[in-house]
Amino acid sequence: MKFKFNLKSNSEKSGKTMESSSIQSHLPWRRIVLKVGSALIAPDKNGCSSRYLLGIAEFIIKCRMHGTQVVLVSSGSVAAGSQAFNTEKERSIAVKKAMAAKGQMDMMASWDRLFDFPTAQLLLTQGDLQIHDRYTSIRETAFELLNNDILPIVNENDAVTSDDLKVGDNDNLSAMIAAAVDADCLIICSDVNGLYTDNPNVNKDAELLKEVHKIDESIFAMASGPDSSVGTGGMKTKLEAAEKATSNGILTFIVNGLKTESFNYLFDGKNPGTKFLPFDKPLEDHIHWITHTSKAKGEVIVNNEIGEIVDGDSLSFDHKDIVNVVGEFSIGDTILVRTEKGKKLAKATSQHSSCMLNLMASEEIDQSVIDSEDDNPIISEKSLAILENK
């Protein structure tokens, strides 16, 4: 059965913004990323359902009619495909991957039937985001789709990804995508109204926070309660995503995706859930990528004194300051620099391999080689992200 909405005007087809008295909006955003979770895609764990998707689809269409571009990040492939498998016992990783492969087709078909404009599928892993050339390629592909009025639908490629190459949840993936496509706003759909001071399912006195200016430890402490029984992310991952997005200057909302009125409120310029305000001074793009998207391949542990002399955006040390090297990495990989006590100082691009740093730190190679390598800083100041209060 088809549920396609037919709200597209001739002006939108020609690439012009529609102005109509019947479609009034206070949307100030040029481009938004909308994240929809498994609980909305397959609420009964029995395949895809349009129960909650109709209101979301209508919101997307109205945004496009108003001239606001939309990128959809949609979970749900495993939940959508589970009905095709007879698995009474605990599901193995291989079975879940097979479910994702089957469910991805169903999920895309479910979204596609709701629109009368073309959609496109982007399946990503952390590995795609990890390498900057591939990250740039993702940006270029997304922009070409948007420029041709095609709705990009993004999901993690659960059918093929491994533990070391997966993001793990689509909340954080949506924030990475929002940064990649230069979004103005990130909207994360939940099954609750937003962030509460405590778990509202347990504490009836828990209050909804309408606005958050800074995400700190006290805010993360409010993300209590069990995760969704359907998806992989709870409120904690949504706060992590909000932290990533706001640090890039992206306004972020957590709203109740089960309620159509949430999207009516957003379209009218009102806040239906919790609004997270963006940083006054967003991180530069390459610093944001290192901080929030690129995963550290290893760690360089330095003596505690180095942690006391971090100067603004600068961090300097040599092989004599290295206490240990953890993991295996190559030149050009992202690494984490931390002290013996565990204080995280920075993420940066390493200009030496882990093997060479181990040899330099132990001074088990010729001094002339060490002196030569010391002429080349261990980390690049051009790709250094200082981690504050970590």
JSON list of C-alpha atoms in Angstrom, two decimals, residues 32-36 56 59-60 70-74 174 185-189 255 263 266:
[
{"chain": "A", "resi": 32, "resn": "ILE", "atom": "CA", "xyz": [18.74, 20.06, 9.15]},
{"chain": "A", "resi": 33, "resn": "VAL", "atom": "CA", "xyz": [19.68, 16.51, 10.07]},
{"chain": "A", "resi": 34, "resn": "LEU", "atom": "CA", "xyz": [16.82, 14.45, 11.49]},
{"chain": "A", "resi": 35, "resn": "LYS", "atom": "CA", "xyz": [17.60, 11.26, 13.39]},
{"chain": "A", "resi": 36, "resn": "VAL", "atom": "CA", "xyz": [14.91, 8.59, 13.74]},
{"chain": "A", "resi": 56, "resn": "ILE", "atom": "CA", "xyz": [7.83, 12.56, 10.40]},
{"chain": "A", "resi": 59, "resn": "PHE", "atom": "CA", "xyz": [7.49, 17.28, 8.48]},
{"chain": "A", "resi": 60, "resn": "ILE", "atom": "CA", "xyz": [10.31, 16.46, 6.05]},
{"chain": "A", "resi": 70, "resn": "VAL", "atom": "CA", "xyz": [16.89, 17.62, 5.11]},
{"chain": "A", "resi": 71, "resn": "VAL", "atom": "CA", "xyz": [19.26, 14.71, 5.71]},
{"chain": "A", "resi": 72, "resn": "LEU", "atom": "CA", "xyz": [17.58, 11.74, 7.40]},
{"chain": "A", "resi": 73, "resn": "VAL", "atom": "CA", "xyz": [19.58, 9.43, 9.67]},
{"chain": "A", "resi": 74, "resn": "SER", "atom": "CA", "xyz": [17.47, 6.34, 10.17]},
{"chain": "A", "resi": 174, "resn": "SER", "atom": "CA", "xyz": [23.78, 11.79, 13.26]},
{"chain": "A", "resi": 185, "resn": "CYS", "atom": "CA", "xyz": [20.18, 22.10, 13.24]},
{"chain": "A", "resi": 186, "resn": "LEU", "atom": "CA", "xyz": [20.15, 18.50, 14.50]},
{"chain": "A", "resi": 187, "resn": "ILE", "atom": "CA", "xyz": [16.83, 16.99, 15.61]},
{"chain": "A", "resi": 188, "resn": "ILE", "atom": "CA", "xyz": [17.10, 13.72, 17.54]},
{"chain": "A", "resi": 189, "resn": "CYS", "atom": "CA", "xyz": [13.84, 11.80, 17.95]},
{"chain": "A", "resi": 255, "resn": "VAL", "atom": "CA", "xyz": [12.08, 15.62, 20.93]},
{"chain": "A", "resi": 263, "resn": "PHE", "atom": "CA", "xyz": [7.05, 18.28, 14.53]},
{"chain": "A", "resi": 266, "resn": "LEU", "atom": "CA", "xyz": [9.25, 22.65, 15.38]}
]
